[in-house]
Each structure stands twice: as structure tokens, then as C-alpha cells.
């Protein structure tokens, strides 16, 4: 009979360990969201009193926060944006349409850390309202 209480004691001591286990791992989406929040957390605002035909914002230097250049258009009108890597060229990489009141849209991908650039805006018509954009890089 001495064997039985010892066995119960061992089982009672082991049961709490079964429920502790290892901590759950975060889903990949959670990690991506956190990196996006960090990237956008360093966003820079550009403001043009009158949107006109467009304009240039910058120069900026690519950082380690983001691997891309992302632009958010908070204006009342759509615009086109492109990145000009000013150390290499004075030409746009390609035009990306940014609708009015857009969320962040990638305008250049896989940008090297430390690259100098500006963001050029081109409006389809002359705009009297302000052009306001946020750049995360």
C-alpha cells in the first residue's frame, strides 16, 4: 500500500506541468503588422499649399525601417507619384497612381538603405487644393 500514495503524489506533481507547456508563437500576420507599424511610424509629411501640377518632396535618405518607399495621399484629389534616385538619375522610376484619401501605396520596392531620393508628384489637372502626402521609407 505504500506504493500507491507515492504514485499519486508523483502524478499530482506532474499535472500542473502539463498545462504550463511552451508559450504560443505569434502568427506571421502579427509580425508583419508590427513591422508595418514600425515602418509607417517614421513617416514624413509633405505639404504643398496648392497642388498645382504637382511638385517634388525630399530629398530623403532610405532607412532600415522599410525596404520599400510607401506614399499615402491624404488630398482631396488623386495624383501620380514616382521616386527619383537623385544620386543615380533625374528620371522617375515609374508613375504610381495614388487615389484621393488613399492608404499607403508602394511606389518603389527593395530600396537600399542609405539611398538618396525624392518623390515627384504629377497631377492630371491643375489643383487649387493642397497636396498632402506621407512618405514612409
mmCIF file of N, CA and C in Angstrom, residues 24-116:
data_model
loop_
_atom_site.group_PDB
_atom_site.id
_atom_site.type_symbol
_atom_site.label_atom_id
_atom_site.label_comp_id
_atom_site.label_asym_id
_atom_site.label_seq_id
_atom_site.Cartn_x
_atom_site.Cartn_y
_atom_site.Cartn_z
ATOM 1 N N UNK A 24 2.802 30.166 -26.820
ATOM 2 C CA UNK A 24 2.355 30.127 -28.216
ATOM 3 C C UNK A 24 3.188 31.096 -29.040
ATOM 4 N N UNK A 25 3.440 30.759 -30.298
ATOM 5 C CA UNK A 25 4.173 31.624 -31.207
ATOM 6 C C UNK A 25 3.202 32.547 -31.922
ATOM 7 N N UNK A 26 3.621 33.776 -32.164
ATOM 8 C CA UNK A 26 2.764 34.730 -32.872
ATOM 9 C C UNK A 26 2.617 34.302 -34.320
ATOM 10 N N UNK A 27 1.451 34.532 -34.873
ATOM 11 C CA UNK A 27 1.200 34.222 -36.280
ATOM 12 C C UNK A 27 2.022 35.160 -37.151
ATOM 13 N N UNK A 28 2.437 34.745 -38.347
ATOM 14 C CA UNK A 28 3.219 35.618 -39.224
ATOM 15 C C UNK A 28 2.534 36.950 -39.501
ATOM 16 N N UNK A 29 1.202 36.956 -39.616
ATOM 17 C CA UNK A 29 0.492 38.205 -39.891
ATOM 18 C C UNK A 29 0.733 39.224 -38.785
ATOM 19 N N UNK A 30 0.819 38.756 -37.547
ATOM 20 C CA UNK A 30 1.063 39.656 -36.426
ATOM 21 C C UNK A 30 2.434 40.301 -36.571
ATOM 22 N N UNK A 31 3.429 39.517 -36.918
ATOM 23 C CA UNK A 31 4.775 40.063 -37.085
ATOM 24 C C UNK A 31 4.835 41.047 -38.244
ATOM 25 N N UNK A 32 4.167 40.770 -39.350
ATOM 26 C CA UNK A 32 4.148 41.690 -40.484
ATOM 27 C C UNK A 32 3.477 42.994 -40.098
ATOM 28 N N UNK A 33 2.415 42.897 -39.342
ATOM 29 C CA UNK A 33 1.699 44.091 -38.907
ATOM 30 C C UNK A 33 2.591 44.958 -38.032
ATOM 31 N N UNK A 34 3.338 44.324 -37.150
ATOM 32 C CA UNK A 34 4.236 45.078 -36.270
ATOM 33 C C UNK A 34 5.315 45.781 -37.088
ATOM 34 N N UNK A 35 5.866 45.105 -38.107
ATOM 35 C CA UNK A 35 6.900 45.749 -38.921
ATOM 36 C C UNK A 35 6.308 46.886 -39.746
ATOM 37 N N UNK A 36 5.082 46.730 -40.214
ATOM 38 C CA UNK A 36 4.425 47.801 -40.962
ATOM 39 C C UNK A 36 4.198 49.001 -40.060
ATOM 40 N N UNK A 37 3.774 48.761 -38.837
ATOM 41 C CA UNK A 37 3.547 49.856 -37.898
ATOM 42 C C UNK A 37 4.860 50.597 -37.642
ATOM 43 N N UNK A 38 5.963 49.876 -37.510
ATOM 44 C CA UNK A 38 7.268 50.500 -37.296
ATOM 45 C C UNK A 38 7.667 51.307 -38.519
ATOM 46 N N UNK A 39 7.447 50.757 -39.700
ATOM 47 C CA UNK A 39 7.787 51.442 -40.941
ATOM 48 C C UNK A 39 7.005 52.753 -41.062
ATOM 49 N N UNK A 40 5.710 52.695 -40.891
ATOM 50 C CA UNK A 40 4.869 53.878 -41.032
ATOM 51 C C UNK A 40 5.047 54.844 -39.869
ATOM 52 N N UNK A 41 5.531 54.336 -38.740
ATOM 53 C CA UNK A 41 5.750 55.196 -37.579
ATOM 54 C C UNK A 41 6.787 56.276 -37.833
ATOM 55 N N UNK A 42 7.651 56.072 -38.805
ATOM 56 C CA UNK A 42 8.661 57.070 -39.129
ATOM 57 C C UNK A 42 8.293 57.920 -40.328
ATOM 58 N N UNK A 43 7.014 57.942 -40.690
ATOM 59 C CA UNK A 43 6.577 58.655 -41.899
ATOM 60 C C UNK A 43 6.840 60.156 -41.802
ATOM 61 N N UNK A 44 7.125 60.744 -42.960
ATOM 62 C CA UNK A 44 7.387 62.178 -43.088
ATOM 63 C C UNK A 44 6.255 62.785 -43.909
ATOM 64 N N UNK A 45 5.783 63.962 -43.498
ATOM 65 C CA UNK A 45 4.672 64.632 -44.194
ATOM 66 C C UNK A 45 5.216 65.647 -45.183
ATOM 67 N N UNK A 46 4.640 65.664 -46.367
ATOM 68 C CA UNK A 46 4.938 66.738 -47.315
ATOM 69 C C UNK A 46 3.636 67.487 -47.592
ATOM 70 N N UNK A 47 3.759 68.789 -47.755
ATOM 71 C CA UNK A 47 2.573 69.645 -47.909
ATOM 72 C C UNK A 47 2.858 70.689 -48.966
ATOM 73 N N UNK A 48 1.949 70.783 -49.932
ATOM 74 C CA UNK A 48 2.021 71.825 -50.943
ATOM 75 C C UNK A 48 0.761 72.676 -50.782
ATOM 76 N N UNK A 49 0.925 73.975 -50.519
ATOM 77 C CA UNK A 49 -0.209 74.875 -50.282
ATOM 78 C C UNK A 49 -1.270 74.748 -51.375
ATOM 79 N N UNK A 50 -0.819 74.698 -52.606
ATOM 80 C CA UNK A 50 -1.693 74.471 -53.760
ATOM 81 C C UNK A 50 -1.107 73.285 -54.506
ATOM 82 N N UNK A 51 -1.954 72.321 -54.852
ATOM 83 C CA UNK A 51 -1.465 71.131 -55.546
ATOM 84 C C UNK A 51 -0.843 71.433 -56.884
ATOM 85 N N UNK A 52 -1.350 72.501 -57.545
ATOM 86 C CA UNK A 52 -0.828 72.877 -58.855
ATOM 87 C C UNK A 52 -0.783 71.703 -59.804
ATOM 88 N N UNK A 53 0.309 71.595 -60.546
ATOM 89 C CA UNK A 53 0.518 70.461 -61.458
ATOM 90 C C UNK A 53 1.294 69.347 -60.776
ATOM 91 N N UNK A 54 1.685 69.582 -59.537
ATOM 92 C CA UNK A 54 2.463 68.589 -58.788
ATOM 93 C C UNK A 54 3.649 69.244 -58.132
ATOM 94 N N UNK A 55 4.647 68.474 -57.832
ATOM 95 C CA UNK A 55 5.840 69.011 -57.184
ATOM 96 C C UNK A 55 6.713 67.885 -56.673
ATOM 97 N N UNK A 56 7.831 68.275 -56.064
ATOM 98 C CA UNK A 56 8.786 67.309 -55.528
ATOM 99 C C UNK A 56 8.847 67.423 -54.015
ATOM 100 N N UNK A 57 8.960 66.293 -53.359
ATOM 101 C CA UNK A 57 9.156 66.247 -51.912
ATOM 102 C C UNK A 57 10.484 65.551 -51.644
ATOM 103 N N UNK A 58 11.219 66.081 -50.720
ATOM 104 C CA UNK A 58 12.511 65.485 -50.392
ATOM 105 C C UNK A 58 13.600 66.513 -50.555
ATOM 106 N N UNK A 59 14.829 66.139 -50.532
ATOM 107 C CA UNK A 59 15.346 64.779 -50.619
ATOM 108 C C UNK A 59 15.236 64.027 -49.290
ATOM 109 N N UNK A 60 15.172 62.703 -49.414
ATOM 110 C CA UNK A 60 15.113 61.791 -48.281
ATOM 111 C C UNK A 60 16.227 60.771 -48.432
ATOM 112 N N UNK A 61 16.518 60.093 -47.332
ATOM 113 C CA UNK A 61 17.512 59.008 -47.346
ATOM 114 C C UNK A 61 16.810 57.754 -46.838
ATOM 115 N N UNK A 62 16.852 56.682 -47.625
ATOM 116 C CA UNK A 62 16.207 55.426 -47.243
ATOM 117 C C UNK A 62 16.780 54.922 -45.923
ATOM 118 N N UNK A 63 15.915 54.380 -45.091
ATOM 119 C CA UNK A 63 16.323 53.920 -43.764
ATOM 120 C C UNK A 63 16.143 52.412 -43.641
ATOM 121 N N UNK A 64 16.509 51.901 -42.493
ATOM 122 C CA UNK A 64 16.342 50.476 -42.219
ATOM 123 C C UNK A 64 14.915 50.141 -41.795
ATOM 124 N N UNK A 65 14.066 51.153 -41.584
ATOM 125 C CA UNK A 65 12.684 50.898 -41.139
ATOM 126 C C UNK A 65 11.865 50.150 -42.176
ATOM 127 N N UNK A 66 12.025 50.512 -43.443
ATOM 128 C CA UNK A 66 11.215 49.921 -44.510
ATOM 129 C C UNK A 66 12.144 49.451 -45.625
ATOM 130 N N UNK A 67 11.722 48.435 -46.360
ATOM 131 C CA UNK A 67 12.509 48.025 -47.527
ATOM 132 C C UNK A 67 11.978 48.674 -48.801
ATOM 133 N N UNK A 68 10.822 49.332 -48.693
ATOM 134 C CA UNK A 68 10.187 49.987 -49.832
ATOM 135 C C UNK A 68 9.952 51.459 -49.496
ATOM 136 N N UNK A 69 9.591 52.234 -50.522
ATOM 137 C CA UNK A 69 9.129 53.604 -50.312
ATOM 138 C C UNK A 69 7.611 53.566 -50.473
ATOM 139 N N UNK A 70 6.907 53.988 -49.441
ATOM 140 C CA UNK A 70 5.448 53.969 -49.429
ATOM 141 C C UNK A 70 4.932 55.390 -49.298
ATOM 142 N N UNK A 71 3.889 55.711 -50.051
ATOM 143 C CA UNK A 71 3.316 57.051 -50.004
ATOM 144 C C UNK A 71 1.815 56.941 -49.774
ATOM 145 N N UNK A 72 1.326 57.809 -48.903
ATOM 146 C CA UNK A 72 -0.107 57.883 -48.586
ATOM 147 C C UNK A 72 -0.587 59.264 -49.003
ATOM 148 N N UNK A 73 -1.575 59.319 -49.884
ATOM 149 C CA UNK A 73 -2.119 60.588 -50.364
ATOM 150 C C UNK A 73 -3.353 60.937 -49.524
ATOM 151 N N UNK A 74 -3.280 62.008 -48.761
ATOM 152 C CA UNK A 74 -4.430 62.410 -47.943
ATOM 153 C C UNK A 74 -5.190 63.576 -48.574
ATOM 154 N N UNK A 75 -4.873 63.901 -49.806
ATOM 155 C CA UNK A 75 -5.501 65.023 -50.504
ATOM 156 C C UNK A 75 -6.906 64.684 -50.978
ATOM 157 N N UNK A 76 -7.609 65.727 -51.406
ATOM 158 C CA UNK A 76 -8.980 65.590 -51.919
ATOM 159 C C UNK A 76 -8.998 65.137 -53.383
ATOM 160 N N UNK A 77 -7.833 64.983 -53.991
ATOM 161 C CA UNK A 77 -7.762 64.593 -55.401
ATOM 162 C C UNK A 77 -6.682 63.530 -55.572
ATOM 163 N N UNK A 78 -6.834 62.726 -56.611
ATOM 164 C CA UNK A 78 -5.829 61.725 -56.929
ATOM 165 C C UNK A 78 -4.596 62.370 -57.539
ATOM 166 N N UNK A 79 -3.474 61.691 -57.445
ATOM 167 C CA UNK A 79 -2.232 62.182 -58.010
ATOM 168 C C UNK A 79 -1.381 60.986 -58.415
ATOM 169 N N UNK A 80 -0.353 61.231 -59.191
ATOM 170 C CA UNK A 80 0.607 60.192 -59.530
ATOM 171 C C UNK A 80 1.915 60.520 -58.829
ATOM 172 N N UNK A 81 2.595 59.489 -58.372
ATOM 173 C CA UNK A 81 3.861 59.683 -57.672
ATOM 174 C C UNK A 81 4.912 58.762 -58.260
ATOM 175 N N UNK A 82 6.153 59.210 -58.185
ATOM 176 C CA UNK A 82 7.277 58.365 -58.588
ATOM 177 C C UNK A 82 8.478 58.731 -57.730
ATOM 178 N N UNK A 83 9.419 57.831 -57.654
ATOM 179 C CA UNK A 83 10.645 58.045 -56.897
ATOM 180 C C UNK A 83 11.769 58.341 -57.890
ATOM 181 N N UNK A 84 12.571 59.338 -57.552
ATOM 182 C CA UNK A 84 13.757 59.678 -58.340
ATOM 183 C C UNK A 84 14.959 59.444 -57.431
ATOM 184 N N UNK A 85 15.819 58.512 -57.803
ATOM 185 C CA UNK A 85 17.029 58.232 -57.033
ATOM 186 C C UNK A 85 18.085 59.233 -57.458
ATOM 187 N N UNK A 86 18.167 60.336 -56.719
ATOM 188 C CA UNK A 86 18.890 61.530 -57.135
ATOM 189 C C UNK A 86 20.398 61.335 -57.284
ATOM 190 N N UNK A 87 20.980 60.317 -56.666
ATOM 191 C CA UNK A 87 22.416 60.065 -56.839
ATOM 192 C C UNK A 87 22.705 59.363 -58.155
ATOM 193 N N UNK A 88 21.682 58.781 -58.759
ATOM 194 C CA UNK A 88 21.866 57.986 -59.983
ATOM 195 C C UNK A 88 21.269 58.627 -61.232
ATOM 196 N N UNK A 89 20.138 59.337 -61.060
ATOM 197 C CA UNK A 89 19.413 59.833 -62.228
ATOM 198 C C UNK A 89 18.528 61.015 -61.831
ATOM 199 N N UNK A 90 17.953 61.663 -62.834
ATOM 200 C CA UNK A 90 16.953 62.696 -62.566
ATOM 201 C C UNK A 90 15.605 62.280 -63.134
ATOM 202 N N UNK A 91 15.463 60.981 -63.442
ATOM 203 C CA UNK A 91 14.224 60.446 -64.019
ATOM 204 C C UNK A 91 13.460 59.612 -63.002
ATOM 205 N N UNK A 92 12.144 59.572 -63.186
ATOM 206 C CA UNK A 92 11.270 58.770 -62.330
ATOM 207 C C UNK A 92 11.508 57.286 -62.562
ATOM 208 N N UNK A 93 11.306 56.502 -61.485
ATOM 209 C CA UNK A 93 11.383 55.049 -61.657
ATOM 210 C C UNK A 93 10.171 54.574 -62.462
ATOM 211 N N UNK A 94 8.960 54.944 -62.074
ATOM 212 C CA UNK A 94 7.707 54.724 -62.809
ATOM 213 C C UNK A 94 6.615 55.435 -62.046
ATOM 214 N N UNK A 95 5.554 55.802 -62.731
ATOM 215 C CA UNK A 95 4.441 56.509 -62.091
ATOM 216 C C UNK A 95 3.497 55.522 -61.423
ATOM 217 N N UNK A 96 3.081 55.857 -60.226
ATOM 218 C CA UNK A 96 2.098 55.065 -59.491
ATOM 219 C C UNK A 96 0.939 55.978 -59.140
ATOM 220 N N UNK A 97 -0.267 55.583 -59.501
ATOM 221 C CA UNK A 97 -1.442 56.397 -59.206
ATOM 222 C C UNK A 97 -1.823 56.245 -57.736
ATOM 223 N N UNK A 98 -2.043 57.377 -57.076
ATOM 224 C CA UNK A 98 -2.492 57.406 -55.685
ATOM 225 C C UNK A 98 -3.872 58.056 -55.650
ATOM 226 N N UNK A 99 -4.922 57.280 -55.402
ATOM 227 C CA UNK A 99 -6.260 57.873 -55.355
ATOM 228 C C UNK A 99 -6.386 58.867 -54.200
ATOM 229 N N UNK A 100 -7.394 59.705 -54.252
ATOM 230 C CA UNK A 100 -7.669 60.640 -53.158
ATOM 231 C C UNK A 100 -7.895 59.862 -51.872
ATOM 232 N N UNK A 101 -7.387 60.403 -50.777
ATOM 233 C CA UNK A 101 -7.563 59.801 -49.445
ATOM 234 C C UNK A 101 -7.127 58.337 -49.417
ATOM 235 N N UNK A 102 -6.005 58.040 -50.041
ATOM 236 C CA UNK A 102 -5.543 56.652 -50.143
ATOM 237 C C UNK A 102 -4.865 56.192 -48.857
ATOM 238 N N UNK A 103 -4.678 54.902 -48.775
ATOM 239 C CA UNK A 103 -3.845 54.314 -47.741
ATOM 240 C C UNK A 103 -2.416 54.307 -48.299
ATOM 241 N N UNK A 104 -1.448 53.754 -47.563
ATOM 242 C CA UNK A 104 -0.086 53.687 -48.073
ATOM 243 C C UNK A 104 -0.027 52.780 -49.297
ATOM 244 N N UNK A 105 0.683 53.247 -50.325
ATOM 245 C CA UNK A 105 0.884 52.504 -51.566
ATOM 246 C C UNK A 105 2.379 52.508 -51.853
ATOM 247 N N UNK A 106 2.911 51.369 -52.240
ATOM 248 C CA UNK A 106 4.337 51.245 -52.539
ATOM 249 C C UNK A 106 4.644 51.890 -53.891
ATOM 250 N N UNK A 107 5.602 52.819 -53.890
ATOM 251 C CA UNK A 107 5.998 53.496 -55.129
ATOM 252 C C UNK A 107 7.401 53.110 -55.574
ATOM 253 N N UNK A 108 8.164 52.414 -54.724
ATOM 254 C CA UNK A 108 9.475 51.867 -55.087
ATOM 255 C C UNK A 108 9.752 50.682 -54.166
ATOM 256 N N UNK A 109 10.244 49.593 -54.733
ATOM 257 C CA UNK A 109 10.481 48.381 -53.945
ATOM 258 C C UNK A 109 11.967 48.081 -53.817
ATOM 259 N N UNK A 110 12.294 47.354 -52.743
ATOM 260 C CA UNK A 110 13.669 46.901 -52.479
ATOM 261 C C UNK A 110 14.691 48.024 -52.576
ATOM 262 N N UNK A 111 14.388 49.123 -51.908
ATOM 263 C CA UNK A 111 15.276 50.287 -51.908
ATOM 264 C C UNK A 111 16.409 50.040 -50.911
ATOM 265 N N UNK A 112 17.638 50.242 -51.345
ATOM 266 C CA UNK A 112 18.798 50.019 -50.477
ATOM 267 C C UNK A 112 18.840 51.066 -49.375
ATOM 268 N N UNK A 113 19.207 50.641 -48.179
ATOM 269 C CA UNK A 113 19.381 51.563 -47.061
ATOM 270 C C UNK A 113 20.410 52.616 -47.438
ATOM 271 N N UNK A 114 20.112 53.862 -47.125
ATOM 272 C CA UNK A 114 21.036 54.955 -47.409
ATOM 273 C C UNK A 114 20.877 55.586 -48.775
ATOM 274 N N UNK A 115 20.010 55.030 -49.631
ATOM 275 C CA UNK A 115 19.802 55.610 -50.965
ATOM 276 C C UNK A 115 19.117 56.966 -50.837
ATOM 277 N N UNK A 116 19.604 57.963 -51.559
ATOM 278 C CA UNK A 116 19.003 59.291 -51.562
ATOM 279 C C UNK A 116 17.962 59.373 -52.668
#
